[in-house]
Short mmCIF file of C-alpha atoms in Angstrom, two decimals:
data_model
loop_
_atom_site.label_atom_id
_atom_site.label_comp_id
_atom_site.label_asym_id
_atom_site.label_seq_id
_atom_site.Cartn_x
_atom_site.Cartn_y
_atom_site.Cartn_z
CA UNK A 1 161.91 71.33 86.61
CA UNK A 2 162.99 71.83 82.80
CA UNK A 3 161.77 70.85 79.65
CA UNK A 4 164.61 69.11 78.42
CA UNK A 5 164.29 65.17 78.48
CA UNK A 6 165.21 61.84 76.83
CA UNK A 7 162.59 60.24 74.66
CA UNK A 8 163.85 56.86 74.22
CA UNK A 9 168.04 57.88 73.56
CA UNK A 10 167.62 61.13 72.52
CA UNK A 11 167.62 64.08 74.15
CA UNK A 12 164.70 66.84 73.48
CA UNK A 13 163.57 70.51 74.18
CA UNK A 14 160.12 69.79 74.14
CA UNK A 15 158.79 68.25 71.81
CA UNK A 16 162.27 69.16 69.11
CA UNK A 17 165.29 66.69 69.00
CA UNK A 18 168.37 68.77 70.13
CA UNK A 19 170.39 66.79 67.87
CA UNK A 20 168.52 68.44 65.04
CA UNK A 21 168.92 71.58 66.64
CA UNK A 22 172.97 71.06 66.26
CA UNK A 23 172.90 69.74 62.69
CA UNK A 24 171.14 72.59 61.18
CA UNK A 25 172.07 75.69 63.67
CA UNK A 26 176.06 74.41 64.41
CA UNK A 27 177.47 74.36 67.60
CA UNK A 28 178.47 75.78 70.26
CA UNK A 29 174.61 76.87 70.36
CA UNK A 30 172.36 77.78 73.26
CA UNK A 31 169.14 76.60 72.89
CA UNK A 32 166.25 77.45 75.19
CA UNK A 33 162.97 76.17 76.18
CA UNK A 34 159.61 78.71 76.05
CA UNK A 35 157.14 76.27 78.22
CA UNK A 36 159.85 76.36 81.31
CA UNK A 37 160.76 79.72 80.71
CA UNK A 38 156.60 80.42 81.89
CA UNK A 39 156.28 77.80 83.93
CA UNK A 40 158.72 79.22 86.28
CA UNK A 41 157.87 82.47 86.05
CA UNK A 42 153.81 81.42 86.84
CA UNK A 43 155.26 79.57 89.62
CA UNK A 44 156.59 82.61 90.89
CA UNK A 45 153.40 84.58 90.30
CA UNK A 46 150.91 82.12 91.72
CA UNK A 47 152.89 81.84 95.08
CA UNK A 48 152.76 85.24 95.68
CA UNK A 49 149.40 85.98 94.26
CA UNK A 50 147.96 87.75 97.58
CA UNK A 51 150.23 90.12 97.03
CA UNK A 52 149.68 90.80 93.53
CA UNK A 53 153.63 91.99 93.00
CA UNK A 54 155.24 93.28 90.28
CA UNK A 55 157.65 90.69 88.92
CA UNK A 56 160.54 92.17 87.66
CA UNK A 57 162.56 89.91 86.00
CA UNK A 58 166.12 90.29 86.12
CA UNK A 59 167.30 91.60 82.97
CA UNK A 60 171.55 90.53 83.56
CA UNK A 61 170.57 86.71 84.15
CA UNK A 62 169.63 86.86 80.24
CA UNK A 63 168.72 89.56 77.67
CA UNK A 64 167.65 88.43 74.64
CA UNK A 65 164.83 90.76 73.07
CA UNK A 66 162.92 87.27 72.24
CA UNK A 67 163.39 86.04 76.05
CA UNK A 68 162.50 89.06 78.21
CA UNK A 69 159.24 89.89 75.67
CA UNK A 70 157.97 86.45 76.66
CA UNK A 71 158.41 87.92 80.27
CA UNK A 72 156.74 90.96 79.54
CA UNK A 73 153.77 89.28 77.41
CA UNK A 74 153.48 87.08 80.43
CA UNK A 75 152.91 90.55 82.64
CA UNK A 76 156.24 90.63 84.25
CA UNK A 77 158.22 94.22 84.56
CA UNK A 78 161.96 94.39 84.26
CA UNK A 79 165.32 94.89 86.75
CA UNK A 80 167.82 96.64 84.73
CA UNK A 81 171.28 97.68 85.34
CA UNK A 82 172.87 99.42 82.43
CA UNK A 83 172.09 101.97 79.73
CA UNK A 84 172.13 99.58 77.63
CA UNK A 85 169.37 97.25 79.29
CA UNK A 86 167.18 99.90 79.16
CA UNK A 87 167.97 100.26 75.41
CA UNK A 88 166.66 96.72 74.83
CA UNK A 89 164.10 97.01 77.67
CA UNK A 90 162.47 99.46 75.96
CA UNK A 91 162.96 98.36 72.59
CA UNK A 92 160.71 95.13 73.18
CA UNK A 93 158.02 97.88 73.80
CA UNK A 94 157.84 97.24 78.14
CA UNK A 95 155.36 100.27 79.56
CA UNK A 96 158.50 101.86 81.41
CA UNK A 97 156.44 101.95 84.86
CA UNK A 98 157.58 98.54 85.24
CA UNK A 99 161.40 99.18 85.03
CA UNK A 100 163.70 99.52 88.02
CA UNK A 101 166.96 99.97 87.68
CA UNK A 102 170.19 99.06 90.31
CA UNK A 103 173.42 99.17 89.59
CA UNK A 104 176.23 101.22 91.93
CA UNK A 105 177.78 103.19 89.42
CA UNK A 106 175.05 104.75 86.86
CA UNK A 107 176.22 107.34 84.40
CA UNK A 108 175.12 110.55 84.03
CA UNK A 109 173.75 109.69 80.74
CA UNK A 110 172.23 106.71 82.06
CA UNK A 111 170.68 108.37 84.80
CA UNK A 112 168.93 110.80 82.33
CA UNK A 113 167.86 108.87 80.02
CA UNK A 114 166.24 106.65 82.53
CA UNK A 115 164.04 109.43 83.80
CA UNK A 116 163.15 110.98 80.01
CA UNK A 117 162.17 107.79 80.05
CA UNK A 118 159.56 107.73 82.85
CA UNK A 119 160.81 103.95 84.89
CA UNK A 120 159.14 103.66 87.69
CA UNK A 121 162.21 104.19 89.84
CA UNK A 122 165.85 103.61 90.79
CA UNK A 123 167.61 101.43 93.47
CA UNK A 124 169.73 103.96 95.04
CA UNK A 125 172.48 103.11 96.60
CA UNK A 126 174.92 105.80 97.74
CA UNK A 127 174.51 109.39 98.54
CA UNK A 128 176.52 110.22 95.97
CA UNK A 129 174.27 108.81 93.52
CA UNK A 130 170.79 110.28 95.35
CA UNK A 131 172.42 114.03 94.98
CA UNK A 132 173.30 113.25 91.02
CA UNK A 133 170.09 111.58 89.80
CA UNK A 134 168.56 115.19 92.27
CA UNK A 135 170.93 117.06 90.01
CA UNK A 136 169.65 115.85 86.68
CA UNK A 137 165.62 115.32 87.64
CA UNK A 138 166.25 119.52 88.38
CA UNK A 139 167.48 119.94 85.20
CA UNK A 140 165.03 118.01 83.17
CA UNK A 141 162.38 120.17 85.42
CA UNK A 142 160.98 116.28 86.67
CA UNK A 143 161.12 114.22 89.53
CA UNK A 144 162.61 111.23 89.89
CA UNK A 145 161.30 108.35 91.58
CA UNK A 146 163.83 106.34 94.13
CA UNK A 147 164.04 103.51 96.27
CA UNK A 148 166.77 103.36 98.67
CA UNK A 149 169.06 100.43 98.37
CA UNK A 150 169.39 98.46 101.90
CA UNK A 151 172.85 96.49 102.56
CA UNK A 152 171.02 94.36 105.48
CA UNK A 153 174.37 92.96 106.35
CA UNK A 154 173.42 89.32 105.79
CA UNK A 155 175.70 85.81 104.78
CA UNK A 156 173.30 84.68 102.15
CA UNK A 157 175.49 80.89 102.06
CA UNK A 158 176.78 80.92 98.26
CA UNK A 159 179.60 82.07 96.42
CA UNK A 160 181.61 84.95 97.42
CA UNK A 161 181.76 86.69 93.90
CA UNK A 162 177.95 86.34 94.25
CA UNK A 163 176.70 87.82 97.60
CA UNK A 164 175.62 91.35 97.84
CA UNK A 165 174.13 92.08 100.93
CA UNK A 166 177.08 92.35 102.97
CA UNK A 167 179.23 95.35 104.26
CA UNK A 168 181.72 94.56 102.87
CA UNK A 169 180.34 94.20 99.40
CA UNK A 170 179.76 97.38 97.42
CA UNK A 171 176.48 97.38 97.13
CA UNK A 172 173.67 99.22 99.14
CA UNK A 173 173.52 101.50 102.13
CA UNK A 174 173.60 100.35 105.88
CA UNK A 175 170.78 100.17 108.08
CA UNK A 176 171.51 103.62 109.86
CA UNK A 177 172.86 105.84 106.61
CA UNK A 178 169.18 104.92 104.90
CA UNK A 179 167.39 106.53 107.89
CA UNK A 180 169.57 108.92 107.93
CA UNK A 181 168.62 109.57 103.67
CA UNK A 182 164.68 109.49 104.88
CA UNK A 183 165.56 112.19 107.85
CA UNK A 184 166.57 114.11 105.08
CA UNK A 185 164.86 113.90 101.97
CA UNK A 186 162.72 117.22 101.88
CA UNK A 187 166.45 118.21 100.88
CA UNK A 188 166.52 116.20 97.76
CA UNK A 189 163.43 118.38 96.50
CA UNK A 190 163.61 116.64 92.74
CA UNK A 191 163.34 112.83 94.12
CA UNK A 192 160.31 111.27 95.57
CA UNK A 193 162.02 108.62 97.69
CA UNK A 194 159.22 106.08 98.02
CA UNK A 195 160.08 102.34 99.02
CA UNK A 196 162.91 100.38 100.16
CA UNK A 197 165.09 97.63 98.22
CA UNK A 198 167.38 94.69 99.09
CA UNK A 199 169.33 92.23 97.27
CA UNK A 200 171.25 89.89 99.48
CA UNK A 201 173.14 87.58 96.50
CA UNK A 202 172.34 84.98 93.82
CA UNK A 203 171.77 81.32 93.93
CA UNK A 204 170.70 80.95 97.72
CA UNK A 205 168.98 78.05 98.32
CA UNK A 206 168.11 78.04 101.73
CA UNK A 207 165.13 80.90 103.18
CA UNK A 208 166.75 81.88 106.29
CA UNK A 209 168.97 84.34 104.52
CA UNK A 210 166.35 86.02 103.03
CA UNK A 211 163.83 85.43 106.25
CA UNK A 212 166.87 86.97 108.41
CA UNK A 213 166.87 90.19 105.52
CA UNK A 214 163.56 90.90 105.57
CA UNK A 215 163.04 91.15 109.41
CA UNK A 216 165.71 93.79 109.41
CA UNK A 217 163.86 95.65 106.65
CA UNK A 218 160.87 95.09 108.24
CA UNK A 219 162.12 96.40 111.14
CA UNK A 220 163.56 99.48 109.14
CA UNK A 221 160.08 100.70 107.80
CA UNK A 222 158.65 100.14 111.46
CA UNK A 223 160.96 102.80 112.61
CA UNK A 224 160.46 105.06 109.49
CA UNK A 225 156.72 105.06 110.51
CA UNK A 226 157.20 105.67 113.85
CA UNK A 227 158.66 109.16 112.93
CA UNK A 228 155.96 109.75 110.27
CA UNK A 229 157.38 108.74 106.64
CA UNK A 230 155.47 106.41 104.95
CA UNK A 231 156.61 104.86 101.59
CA UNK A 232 154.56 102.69 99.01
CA UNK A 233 157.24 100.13 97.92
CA UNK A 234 159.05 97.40 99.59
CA UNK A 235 161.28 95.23 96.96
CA UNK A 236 163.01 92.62 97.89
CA UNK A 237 165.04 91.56 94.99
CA UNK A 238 166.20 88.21 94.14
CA UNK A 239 168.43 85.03 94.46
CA UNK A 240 166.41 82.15 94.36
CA UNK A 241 168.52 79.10 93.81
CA UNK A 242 167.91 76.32 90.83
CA UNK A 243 169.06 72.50 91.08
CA UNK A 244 172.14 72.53 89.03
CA UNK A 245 173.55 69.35 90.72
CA UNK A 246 172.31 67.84 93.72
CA UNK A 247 171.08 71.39 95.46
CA UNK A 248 167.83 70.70 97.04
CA UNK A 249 166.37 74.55 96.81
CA UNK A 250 162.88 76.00 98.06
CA UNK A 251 160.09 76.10 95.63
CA UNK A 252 158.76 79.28 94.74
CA UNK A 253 155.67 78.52 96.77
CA UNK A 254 157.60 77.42 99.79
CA UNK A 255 159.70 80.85 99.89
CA UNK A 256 156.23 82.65 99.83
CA UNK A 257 155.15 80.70 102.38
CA UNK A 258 158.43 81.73 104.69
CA UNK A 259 158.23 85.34 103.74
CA UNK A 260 154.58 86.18 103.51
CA UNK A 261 153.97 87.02 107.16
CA UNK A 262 156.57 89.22 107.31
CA UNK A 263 155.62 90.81 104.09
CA UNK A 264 151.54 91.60 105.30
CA UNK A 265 153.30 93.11 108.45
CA UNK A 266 154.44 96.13 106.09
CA UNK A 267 151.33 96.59 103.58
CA UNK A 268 153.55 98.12 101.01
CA UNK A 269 153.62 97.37 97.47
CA UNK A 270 155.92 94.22 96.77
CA UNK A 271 158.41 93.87 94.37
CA UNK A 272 160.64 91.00 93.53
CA UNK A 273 163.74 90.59 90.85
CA UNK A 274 164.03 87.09 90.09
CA UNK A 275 166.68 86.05 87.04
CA UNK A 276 168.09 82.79 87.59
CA UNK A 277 164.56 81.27 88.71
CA UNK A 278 162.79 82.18 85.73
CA UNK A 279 165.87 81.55 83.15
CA UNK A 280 168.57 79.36 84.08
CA UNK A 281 167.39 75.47 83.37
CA UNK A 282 165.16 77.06 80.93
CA UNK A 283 168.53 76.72 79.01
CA UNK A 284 171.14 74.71 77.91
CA UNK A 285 174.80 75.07 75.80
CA UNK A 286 175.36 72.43 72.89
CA UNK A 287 178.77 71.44 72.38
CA UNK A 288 180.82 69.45 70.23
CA UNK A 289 183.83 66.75 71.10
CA UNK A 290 186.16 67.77 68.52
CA UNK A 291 189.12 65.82 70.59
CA UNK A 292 189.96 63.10 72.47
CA UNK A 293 193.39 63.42 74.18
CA UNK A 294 194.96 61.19 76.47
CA UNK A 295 197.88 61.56 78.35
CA UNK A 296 199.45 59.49 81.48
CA UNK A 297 197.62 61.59 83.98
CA UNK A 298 194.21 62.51 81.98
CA UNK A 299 191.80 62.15 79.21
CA UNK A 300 190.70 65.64 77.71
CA UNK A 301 187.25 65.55 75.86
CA UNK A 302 187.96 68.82 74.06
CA UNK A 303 184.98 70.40 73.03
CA UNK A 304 184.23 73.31 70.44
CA UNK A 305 182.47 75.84 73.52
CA UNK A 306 185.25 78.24 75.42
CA UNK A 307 185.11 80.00 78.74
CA UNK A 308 184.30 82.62 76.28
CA UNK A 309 181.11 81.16 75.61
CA UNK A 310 180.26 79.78 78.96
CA UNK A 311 182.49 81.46 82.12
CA UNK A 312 180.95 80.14 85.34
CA UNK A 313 183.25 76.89 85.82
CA UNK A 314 186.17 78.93 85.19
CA UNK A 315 184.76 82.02 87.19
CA UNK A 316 182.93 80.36 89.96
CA UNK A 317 184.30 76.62 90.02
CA UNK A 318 180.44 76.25 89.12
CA UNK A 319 179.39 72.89 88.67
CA UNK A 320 176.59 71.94 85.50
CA UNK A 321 175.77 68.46 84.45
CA UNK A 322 176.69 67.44 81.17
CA UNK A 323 175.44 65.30 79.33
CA UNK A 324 175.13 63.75 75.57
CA UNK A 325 172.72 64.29 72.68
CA UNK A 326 172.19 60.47 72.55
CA UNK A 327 172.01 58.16 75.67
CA UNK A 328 175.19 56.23 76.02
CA UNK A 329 175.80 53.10 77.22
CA UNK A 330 178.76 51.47 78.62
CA UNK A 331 181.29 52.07 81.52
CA UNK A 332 182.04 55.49 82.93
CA UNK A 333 185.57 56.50 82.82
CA UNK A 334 186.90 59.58 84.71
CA UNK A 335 187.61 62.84 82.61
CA UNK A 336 188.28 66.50 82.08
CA UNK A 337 185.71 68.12 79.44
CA UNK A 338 187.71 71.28 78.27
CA UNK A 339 187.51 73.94 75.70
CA UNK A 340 190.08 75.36 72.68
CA UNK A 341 190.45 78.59 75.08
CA UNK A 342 194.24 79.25 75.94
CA UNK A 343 193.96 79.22 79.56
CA UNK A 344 194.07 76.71 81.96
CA UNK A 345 190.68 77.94 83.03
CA UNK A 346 189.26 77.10 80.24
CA UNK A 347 187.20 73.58 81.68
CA UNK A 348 183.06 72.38 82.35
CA UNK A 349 183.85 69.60 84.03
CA UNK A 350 187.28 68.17 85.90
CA UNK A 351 187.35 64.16 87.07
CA UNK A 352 183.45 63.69 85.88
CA UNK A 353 182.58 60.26 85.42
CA UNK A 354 181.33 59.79 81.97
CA UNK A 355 179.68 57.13 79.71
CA UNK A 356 181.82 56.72 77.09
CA UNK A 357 182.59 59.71 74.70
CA UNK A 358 184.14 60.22 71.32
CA UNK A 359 185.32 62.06 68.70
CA UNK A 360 182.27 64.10 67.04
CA UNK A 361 179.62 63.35 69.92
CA UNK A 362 176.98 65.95 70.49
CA UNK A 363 176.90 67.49 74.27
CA UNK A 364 174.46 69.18 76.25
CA UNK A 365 176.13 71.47 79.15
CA UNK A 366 172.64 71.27 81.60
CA UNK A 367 171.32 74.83 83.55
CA UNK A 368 173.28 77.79 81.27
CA UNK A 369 169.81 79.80 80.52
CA UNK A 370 171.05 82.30 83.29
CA UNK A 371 175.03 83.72 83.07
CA UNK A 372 175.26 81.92 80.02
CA UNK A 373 175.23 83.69 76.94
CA UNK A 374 174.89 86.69 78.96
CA UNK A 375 178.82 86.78 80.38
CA UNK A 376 179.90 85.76 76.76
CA UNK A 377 182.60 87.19 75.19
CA UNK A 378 184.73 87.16 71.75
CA UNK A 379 188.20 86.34 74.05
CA UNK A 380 190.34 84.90 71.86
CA UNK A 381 188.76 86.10 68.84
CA UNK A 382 186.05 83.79 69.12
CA UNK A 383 182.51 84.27 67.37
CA UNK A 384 179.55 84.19 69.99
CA UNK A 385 177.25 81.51 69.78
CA UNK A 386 173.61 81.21 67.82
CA UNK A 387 170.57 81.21 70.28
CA UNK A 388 167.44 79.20 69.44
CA UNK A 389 164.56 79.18 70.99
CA UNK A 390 161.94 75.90 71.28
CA UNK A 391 158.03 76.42 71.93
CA UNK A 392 156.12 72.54 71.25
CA UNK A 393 157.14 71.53 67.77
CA UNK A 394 158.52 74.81 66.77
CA UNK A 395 161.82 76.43 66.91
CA UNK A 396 163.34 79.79 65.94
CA UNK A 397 166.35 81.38 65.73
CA UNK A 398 166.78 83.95 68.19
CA UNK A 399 169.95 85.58 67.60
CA UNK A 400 172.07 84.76 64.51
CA UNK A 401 175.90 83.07 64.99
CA UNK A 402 178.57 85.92 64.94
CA UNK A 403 180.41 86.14 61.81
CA UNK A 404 184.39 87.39 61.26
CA UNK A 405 183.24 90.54 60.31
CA UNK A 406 181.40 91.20 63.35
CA UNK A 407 185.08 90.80 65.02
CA UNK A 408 186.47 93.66 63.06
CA UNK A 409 183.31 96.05 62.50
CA UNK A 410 183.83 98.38 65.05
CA UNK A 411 187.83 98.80 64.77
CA UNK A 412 190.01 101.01 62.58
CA UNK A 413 193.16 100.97 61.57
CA UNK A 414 194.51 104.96 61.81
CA UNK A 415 196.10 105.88 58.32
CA UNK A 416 199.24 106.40 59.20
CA UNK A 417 199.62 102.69 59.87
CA UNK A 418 198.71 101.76 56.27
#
């Protein structure tokens, strides 16, 4: 569910008309909705309130200062994966025992930085990684804490580009090199290796992925007690699928329903990293027709948004509904909406039926809270978008359009070229 609805023909975040939203902010503009932002993430929270997790929302699906505080007000931690998203983490004041922090290929600097800081711990997930972050706790004269990254070797059903819990993907360790890292972690003296963590993928839909995941991690920390470790953590990531078109996902209280039992059966401390859940209908990109082109095979609404602005049709074939400012009627006709990019990539929506659309209409591209603004980029020398956020009546502007200077403030031209 999302708070973005039609109150007689226009369309609203909340209780504000987007329309307004366009006229005073410009477009392309991403505009996001506070109420559904909480909702989801209570949603989240009351399904799995036996356990009492830590909800650690995903910091890549979307991080905007303004977004992840409302997170963190609402008592959720954070899943980071750069340096820099534990620059902004930190910056929106999160008590750092309530960061965790993936990624396969942390820096040196990011590694130490991350324990001056005092997170709660890293997803390992390579021995290579394990003997560095050792390394640099020994050198700080701390220890680090760690979780062990589990590649359960599972199809999660979606996109290629976005499952991780196979082999063959990068990420994670297999089953038997993890019990192989607990057999042997008196030798990492400057880690305390203390729970176990799995992300299978993004945008699964279906539980028996994650049910089929579990049981093998469940399985894992059986065997681990059997030859006396015990660990504190078990955290099981995210991927939670949202209706973008006619996707009929589990709820957040049917997925707690699916897992819990397996979940009691360990009596560690649970963890989950949800992004998409919380974030992505909580959002939506305005647009603007600024063409209509016809040709003998076609018609092109070509709007003012990019791939730049909005990459998952071109990256993933993803599909969003789109859909205008003001309700139109008439017959649908059949066409591309495209953007100014110069690629042929550069598309929201090929052969959608449409009500009728014209130059100047206002568009809303539905479900880009999560990967949105996120994955944007200045390709083609384009200026990122404005961000506004919506709470009731009330709207604020959450990060400012770029400007042409912005383009050109971190290059120089060397002297000898002048």
């Amino acid at each position: 569910m999302h708070d973005f609805k039609f109150l007689g023909n226009n369309l609203f975040c909340e209780k504000v008309p987007v329309t307004n939203l366009a006229r005073k902010f410009g477009t392309p503009l991403y505009v996001y909705s506070f109420r559904t932002m909480v909702e989801h993430f209570r949603k989240l929270k009351d399904a799995f309130v036996h356990f009492r997790p830590l909800i650690c929302y995903s910091l890549k699906a979307n991080s905007n200062l303004a977004l992840a505080k409302i997170l963190v007000n609402q008592g959720a931690g954070l899943d980071i994966v750069s340096g820099g998203e534990l620059f902004k983490a930190l910056r929106i004041g999160i008590d750092p025992k309530k960061i965790v922090y993936a990624s396969v290929g942390k820096t040196e600097t990011e590694i130490a930085k991350a324990i001056k800081s005092d997170i709660l711990f890293f997803n390992a997930e390579s021995v290579s990684e394990l003997r560095t972050i050792n390394r640099i706790a020994g050198s700080l004269e701390k220890t680090a804490r760690v979780a062990i990254r589990i590649n359960p070797d599972i199809e999660p059903k979606t996109h290629k580009y976005i499952t991780t819990g196979k082999l063959t993907n990068k990420f994670g360790l297999s089953l038997s090199d993890a019990f192989d890292i607990f057999l042997d972690r008196d030798n990492f003296s400057n880690l305390s290796i203390n729970g176990v963590h799995m992300h299978i993928g993004s945008q699964i839909i279906e539980s028996s992925p994650f049910i089929g995941a579990i049981r093998r991690i469940v399985a894992f920390i059986e065997r681990l007690n059997k030859v006396g470790i015990v660990i504190e953590y078990l955290n099981i990531g995210g991927g939670l699928g949202i209706i973008y078109n006619r996707e009929n996902p589990q709820t957040a209280a049917e997925f707690a329903k699916n897992i819990s039992p397996l979940l009691r059966k360990t009596k560690l401390k649970i963890i989950l990293e949800p992004g998409r859940f919380i974030v992505g209908n909580a959002g939506i990109l305005v647009t603007k027709v600024i063409y209509v082109k016809k040709s003998h095979a076609k018609t092109f609404a070509i709007v003012d948004a990019g791939m730049n602005d909005l990459i998952r049709p071109s990256l993933y074939g993803a599909f969003h509904n789109i859909v205008s400012l003001q309700r139109k009627i008439g017959p649908q006709k059949t066409l591309d909406i495209v953007g100014p990019i110069c690629e042929s990539a550069d598309f929201f929506a090929k052969n959608r039926k449409m009500p009728p659309i014209e130059e100047g209409d206002l568009l809303a591209i539905m479900g880009t809270g999560a990967y949105g603004f996120s994955m944007a980029s200045n390709y083609n020398s384009r200026l990122r978008p404005a961000e506004v956020l919506v709470k009731g009546a009330h709207y604020y502007l959450i990060r400012e359009r770029e400007s042409l200077t912005d383009l050109v403030r971190l290059e120089h031209i060397p002297n000898f070229l002048n």
